[in-house]
Coordinates of C-alpha atoms and ligand atoms in Angstrom, one line a residue:
X1 CA -14.2 68.4 -9.1
X2 CA -16.6 67.2 -11.7
X3 CA -20.2 67.1 -10.5
X4 CA -21.7 63.7 -11.2
X5 CA -25.5 63.8 -11.8
X6 CA -27.2 60.5 -12.5
X7 CA -28.6 61.2 -16.0
X8 CA -32.2 60.0 -16.6
X9 CA -31.9 57.0 -18.8
X10 CA -33.0 58.4 -22.3
X11 CA -36.6 57.3 -23.0
X12 CA -37.2 55.7 -19.6
X13 CA -38.9 58.8 -18.2
X14 CA -40.8 59.3 -21.4
X15 CA -41.9 55.6 -21.5
X16 CA -43.1 55.8 -17.9
X17 CA -45.1 59.1 -18.4
X18 CA -46.5 57.7 -21.7
X19 CA -47.9 54.7 -19.8
X20 CA -49.4 56.8 -17.1
X21 CA -51.0 59.1 -19.7
X22 CA -52.6 56.1 -21.4
X23 CA -53.9 54.8 -18.1
X24 CA -55.3 58.2 -17.2
X25 CA -57.0 58.4 -20.7
X26 CA -58.6 55.0 -20.1
X27 CA -59.9 56.1 -16.7
X28 CA -61.3 59.3 -18.2
X29 CA -62.8 57.3 -21.1
X30 CA -64.3 54.6 -18.8
X31 CA -65.7 57.2 -16.4
X32 CA -67.3 59.1 -19.2
X33 CA -69.1 56.0 -20.6
X34 CA -72.6 56.9 -19.1
X35 CA -71.3 56.3 -15.5
X36 CA -71.6 59.1 -13.0
X37 CA -68.5 61.2 -12.8
X38 CA -65.8 59.6 -10.7
X39 CA -65.7 60.9 -7.1
X40 CA -62.8 63.2 -6.4
X41 CA -59.9 61.1 -5.0
X42 CA -60.2 60.9 -1.2
X43 CA -57.0 61.5 0.8
X44 CA -55.4 58.2 1.8
X45 CA -57.0 56.9 5.0
X46 CA -54.9 57.6 8.2
X47 CA -52.1 55.0 8.5
X48 CA -52.6 53.6 4.9
X49 CA -49.6 51.6 3.7
X50 CA -47.2 54.0 2.0
X51 CA -46.8 53.5 -1.7
X52 CA -43.9 51.1 -2.1
X53 CA -40.7 52.8 -3.2
X54 CA -39.2 51.5 -6.5
X55 CA -36.4 48.9 -5.6
X56 CA -32.9 49.9 -6.7
X57 CA -31.6 47.4 -9.2
X58 CA -27.8 47.0 -9.5
X59 CA -25.9 44.9 -12.0
X60 CA -22.6 43.5 -10.6
X61 CA -20.0 41.7 -12.7
X62 CA -17.6 39.8 -10.4
X63 CA -14.2 38.5 -11.6
X64 CA -14.7 35.0 -10.5
X65 CA -14.0 32.8 -7.4
X66 CA -10.3 32.4 -7.7
X67 CA -9.2 33.1 -4.1
X68 CA -10.3 33.3 -0.5
X69 CA -10.2 37.1 -0.9
X70 CA -12.6 37.0 -3.8
X71 CA -15.1 34.7 -2.0
X72 CA -15.1 37.2 0.9
X73 CA -15.6 40.1 -1.5
X74 CA -18.6 38.4 -3.1
X75 CA -20.1 37.6 0.3
X76 CA -19.7 41.2 1.4
X77 CA -21.5 42.5 -1.7
X78 CA -24.3 40.0 -1.8
X79 CA -25.1 40.2 1.9
X80 CA -25.0 44.0 1.9
X81 CA -27.4 44.2 -1.0
X82 CA -29.8 41.8 0.7
X83 CA -29.6 43.8 4.0
X84 CA -30.5 47.1 2.1
X85 CA -33.3 45.5 0.0
X86 CA -31.4 46.3 -3.2
X87 CA -32.0 43.9 -6.1
X88 CA -28.6 42.6 -7.2
X89 CA -28.1 41.0 -10.6
X90 CA -24.8 39.2 -10.0
X91 CA -22.6 37.6 -12.7
X92 CA -19.4 35.5 -12.1
X93 CA -17.0 35.9 -15.1
X94 CA -14.7 33.0 -14.2
X95 CA -11.7 35.5 -14.7
X96 CA -12.6 36.2 -18.3
X97 CA -12.9 39.7 -19.6
X98 CA -15.2 38.7 -22.4
X99 CA -17.7 37.3 -19.9
X100 CA -17.6 40.6 -17.9
X101 CA -18.2 42.7 -21.0
X102 CA -21.2 40.4 -22.0
X103 CA -22.6 40.8 -18.5
X104 CA -22.2 44.6 -18.6
X105 CA -24.0 44.7 -21.9
X106 CA -26.8 42.6 -20.5
X107 CA -27.2 45.0 -17.6
X108 CA -27.6 47.8 -20.1
X109 CA -30.3 45.8 -21.9
X110 CA -32.1 45.1 -18.6
X111 CA -32.1 48.8 -17.8
X112 CA -30.5 48.5 -14.3
X113 CA -30.1 51.6 -12.2
X114 CA -26.4 51.3 -11.5
X115 CA -23.7 49.0 -12.9
X116 CA -20.7 48.0 -10.7
X117 CA -17.8 45.7 -11.5
X118 CA -14.3 44.6 -10.6
X119 CA -12.4 44.7 -13.9
X120 CA -10.2 41.6 -14.2
X121 CA -7.6 43.5 -16.2
X122 CA -7.0 47.3 -16.6
X123 CA -7.4 47.6 -20.4
X124 CA -10.1 47.1 -23.0
X125 CA -13.1 48.7 -21.3
X126 CA -13.7 52.0 -23.1
X127 CA -16.2 50.7 -25.8
X128 CA -18.5 49.1 -23.3
X129 CA -18.1 52.0 -20.8
X130 CA -19.0 54.4 -23.6
X131 CA -22.2 52.4 -24.3
X132 CA -23.1 52.3 -20.6
X133 CA -22.6 56.1 -20.5
X134 CA -24.9 56.5 -23.6
X135 CA -27.5 54.5 -21.8
X136 CA -27.3 57.0 -18.9
X137 CA -26.4 54.3 -16.3
X138 CA -23.7 55.3 -13.7
X139 CA -20.8 53.0 -13.1
X140 CA -19.0 52.1 -9.8
X141 CA -15.6 50.4 -10.1
X142 CA -14.8 48.1 -7.1
X143 CA -11.5 46.5 -6.0
X144 CA -9.6 47.0 -9.3
X145 CA -9.3 50.1 -11.5
X146 CA -9.2 50.5 -15.3
X147 CA -6.7 52.5 -17.4
X148 CA -9.5 54.5 -19.2
X149 CA -8.2 58.0 -20.1
X150 CA -11.7 59.5 -19.7
X151 CA -12.6 59.3 -16.1
X152 CA -16.1 60.5 -16.7
X153 CA -16.8 56.9 -17.8
X154 CA -17.2 55.9 -14.2
X155 CA -18.6 57.7 -11.1
X156 CA -16.1 56.4 -8.6
X157 CA -13.5 53.7 -7.8
X158 CA -13.7 51.9 -4.5
X159 CA -10.5 50.0 -3.8
X160 CA -7.1 49.6 -2.2
X161 CA -3.8 51.3 -3.1
X162 CA -1.9 48.3 -4.6
X163 CA 1.3 50.3 -5.0
X164 CA 1.2 51.0 -1.2
X165 CA 0.6 47.3 -0.6
X166 CA 3.7 46.5 -2.6
X167 CA 5.7 49.1 -0.7
X168 CA 4.6 47.5 2.6
X169 CA 5.5 44.0 1.5
X170 CA 8.9 45.2 0.3
X171 CA 9.6 47.3 3.5
X172 CA 8.7 44.4 5.7
X173 CA 11.1 42.1 3.8
X174 CA 13.9 44.7 3.8
X175 CA 13.5 45.0 7.6
X176 CA 13.3 41.3 8.2
X177 CA 16.4 40.5 6.1
X178 CA 18.6 43.6 6.8
X179 CA 18.2 44.4 3.1
X180 CA 19.7 41.2 1.8
X181 CA 17.4 38.7 0.0
X182 CA 17.3 36.7 -3.2
X183 CA 13.6 36.7 -4.0
X184 CA 11.2 34.5 -5.9
X185 CA 8.1 36.4 -7.0
X186 CA 4.6 34.9 -7.6
X187 CA 2.8 37.5 -9.7
X188 CA -1.0 38.0 -9.9
X189 CA -3.1 37.8 -13.0
X190 CA -1.1 39.4 -15.9
X191 CA -2.4 42.8 -16.8
X192 CA -4.5 43.2 -13.7
X193 CA -4.2 46.4 -11.5
X194 CA -3.1 44.5 -8.4
X195 CA -0.4 42.5 -10.3
X196 CA 1.0 45.7 -12.0
X197 CA 0.9 47.9 -9.0
X198 CA 2.0 45.4 -6.3
X199 CA 5.1 44.6 -8.5
X200 CA 5.8 48.3 -8.9
X201 CA 5.5 49.1 -5.2
X202 CA 7.7 46.2 -4.2
X203 CA 10.4 47.2 -6.8
X204 CA 10.4 50.8 -5.5
X205 CA 11.7 49.3 -2.3
X206 CA 14.2 47.1 -4.0
X207 CA 15.5 50.2 -5.8
X208 CA 16.6 51.5 -2.3
X209 CA 18.0 48.1 -1.2
X210 CA 20.7 46.9 -3.7
X211 CA 21.2 43.7 -1.6
X212 CA 17.6 42.6 -2.5
X213 CA 17.0 41.1 -5.9
X214 CA 14.2 39.3 -7.7
X215 CA 15.8 36.2 -9.3
X216 CA 12.7 34.3 -10.3
X217 CA 9.3 35.8 -11.3
X218 CA 6.2 34.2 -12.9
X219 CA 2.4 34.5 -12.7
X220 CA 0.4 32.2 -10.5
X221 CA -2.8 33.9 -11.6
X222 CA -3.8 34.5 -7.9
X223 CA -4.7 30.9 -7.4
X224 CA -3.4 28.3 -4.9
X225 CA -3.0 25.6 -7.5
X226 CA -1.0 27.7 -9.9
X227 CA 1.1 29.2 -7.0
X228 CA 2.1 25.6 -6.0
X229 CA 2.9 24.6 -9.6
X230 CA 5.1 27.7 -10.2
X231 CA 6.9 27.4 -6.9
X232 CA 7.7 23.7 -7.7
X233 CA 9.3 24.9 -11.0
X234 CA 11.3 27.6 -9.1
X235 CA 12.6 24.9 -6.7
X236 CA 13.7 22.7 -9.7
X237 CA 15.4 25.7 -11.5
X238 CA 19.2 26.4 -11.5
X239 CA 18.6 29.4 -9.2
X240 CA 16.7 27.2 -6.6
X241 CA 19.5 27.1 -4.0
X242 CA 19.9 30.9 -4.1
X243 CA 16.2 31.6 -3.1
X244 CA 16.0 33.1 0.4
X245 CA 12.6 34.8 0.2
X246 CA 9.3 34.6 -1.6
X247 CA 7.0 37.6 -2.4
X248 CA 3.5 36.4 -3.4
X249 CA 1.0 38.9 -4.8
X250 CA -1.7 37.1 -2.8
X251 CA -2.1 34.7 0.1
X252 CA -3.6 31.9 -2.0
X253 CA -0.5 31.7 -4.2
X254 CA 1.7 31.8 -1.0
X255 CA -0.3 28.9 0.5
X256 CA 0.2 26.9 -2.6
X257 CA 3.9 27.7 -2.6
X258 CA 4.2 26.7 1.1
X259 CA 3.0 23.2 0.1
X260 CA 5.6 23.0 -2.7
X261 CA 8.4 24.2 -0.3
X262 CA 7.5 21.5 2.2
X263 CA 7.3 18.8 -0.5
X264 CA 10.8 19.8 -1.5
X265 CA 12.0 19.1 2.1
X266 CA 12.5 22.7 3.0
X267 CA 11.0 24.8 5.9
X268 CA 8.7 27.6 4.7
X269 CA 9.0 30.7 6.9
X270 CA 12.5 29.6 7.9
X271 CA 14.6 28.4 4.9
X272 CA 12.6 30.7 2.7
X273 CA 11.0 33.8 4.3
X274 CA 7.5 34.5 2.8
X275 CA 5.6 37.7 2.5
X276 CA 2.2 37.9 0.8
X277 CA -0.9 40.2 0.4
X278 CA -4.6 39.9 1.3
X279 CA -4.8 38.9 5.0
X280 CA -7.2 35.9 4.6
X281 CA -7.8 33.5 7.5
X282 CA -5.6 30.8 5.8
X283 CA -2.6 33.2 5.9
X284 CA -3.2 33.9 9.6
X285 CA -3.2 30.2 10.3
X286 CA 0.0 29.7 8.2
X287 CA 1.6 32.5 10.3
X288 CA 0.4 30.9 13.5
X289 CA 2.0 27.6 12.2
X290 CA 5.3 29.5 11.5
X291 CA 5.1 28.8 7.7
X292 CA 4.3 32.4 6.5
X293 CA 6.1 35.4 7.9
X294 CA 3.9 38.4 7.0
X295 CA 0.7 39.2 5.2
X296 CA -0.2 42.8 4.0
X297 CA -4.0 43.2 4.4
X298 CA -6.1 44.0 1.4
X299 CA -9.7 44.5 2.6
X300 CA -12.3 42.7 0.5
X301 CA -15.3 43.7 2.7
X302 CA -16.3 46.7 0.5
X303 CA -20.0 45.8 0.2
X304 CA -21.2 48.7 2.5
X305 CA -19.0 51.2 0.7
X306 CA -20.4 50.0 -2.7
X307 CA -24.0 50.4 -1.7
X308 CA -23.3 53.7 0.0
X309 CA -22.1 54.9 -3.4
X310 CA -25.1 53.4 -5.2
X311 CA -27.6 55.1 -2.9
X312 CA -25.6 58.4 -3.2
X313 CA -25.8 58.1 -7.0
X314 CA -29.5 57.4 -6.9
X315 CA -29.9 60.5 -4.7
X316 CA -27.9 62.4 -7.4
X317 CA -25.1 63.2 -4.9
X318 CA -21.6 63.8 -6.1
X319 CA -18.9 61.2 -5.3
X320 CA -15.1 61.4 -4.8
X321 CA -13.3 59.8 -7.8
X322 CA -11.6 57.3 -5.4
X323 CA -12.6 55.9 -2.1
X324 CA -9.8 54.0 -0.2
X325 CA -10.1 51.1 2.3
X326 CA -8.5 50.7 5.7
X327 CA -5.7 48.1 5.8
X328 CA -2.8 46.9 8.0
X329 CA 0.2 44.7 8.0
X330 CA 0.3 41.5 10.1
X331 CA 3.3 39.3 11.3
X332 CA 3.6 35.9 12.9
X333 CA 3.6 37.4 16.4
X334 CA 0.1 38.8 15.9
X335 CA -1.4 35.8 14.2
X336 CA -2.7 33.7 17.1
X337 CA -4.5 36.7 18.8
X338 CA -5.9 38.1 15.5
X339 CA -7.2 34.8 14.1
X340 CA -10.5 34.5 16.1
X341 CA -11.6 38.0 15.0
X342 CA -10.7 37.8 11.3
X343 CA -13.9 38.2 9.3
X344 CA -12.5 36.6 6.1
Ligands
GZL1 C1 -7.1 42.7 -4.7 C2 -7.9 41.6 -5.6 C3 -7.0 40.5 -5.7 C4 -6.6 39.7 -4.5 C5 -6.6 38.3 -4.9 O1 -8.0 43.8 -4.6 O2 -8.2 42.2 -6.8 O3 -7.7 39.5 -6.5 O4 -5.4 40.2 -3.9 C6 -7.8 38.3 -5.8 O5 -6.7 37.4 -3.9 O6 -7.8 37.2 -6.6

């Protein structure tokens, strides 16, 4: 296991000691201008206020505000930083990689202690991650991973196993349909880790169930609006009458699709069985209303784990390359009881 030491930012230490040396020289100079030699420093009086510890400064680039899951993820990160007295420089990229890269570069320029981000897609990060490494700033990936070959470019990845989430969604549908389903699929943001891996995990299950087939598949970009639009198009397509089930890569797209199914005069959750991923409150309400059949939980509340990792890095502790999150699968029968305690 590689040991990750937080390298001193080149020059920062030197700059600080340079400043202190200059101040000390001034003090010596002033004290030797004809004044009596300075009294030796007295020990701090009993109970004197401790010298304030330097605040940890973290730069965080968030993907955007595209879904209920993302809103809960942002709230968890911002509230945890506040609770721990950590200065959080937060940037919202509106789901654009170029905005994330610009934000990461600005964090380098600001000399933050740790950089964390949720990469909107898996590719295209090496150049900026190399520059962050050169600046000696450790990186924590949250929620989504990158496909960088060199894993020394980040200290740790805190996030779910999206392939397992796809497996769980597929296995639930196989059980619910006896392995017979003609499936419409609403895919997440193209090129993103959850979209790639949730599709892979689901298709692993279909490989074992020849009676289950994806007959329509298109991206709804993880948003409710797009999910509704794409489902409307599915329901106007030649294959519309064959669709018996919907697999949505997140609840927001499923909730949009439910609206489209109802507007087409069909009963979501009955005429078309629906399984999605995230476990947001809206999904539990839809299950309680009989319109969604299953949601596979994907826990967004990773603020505490993120700042545990940040504090460990500041203390020069080593970190595991990947930290998972605890998640379950919920069906209609559990929805009413679970709703009141759902945190997001
Ligand atoms: C999953 C996260 C996904 C959610 C979507 O960890 O990256 O992005 O499933 C969100 O709701 O938009």
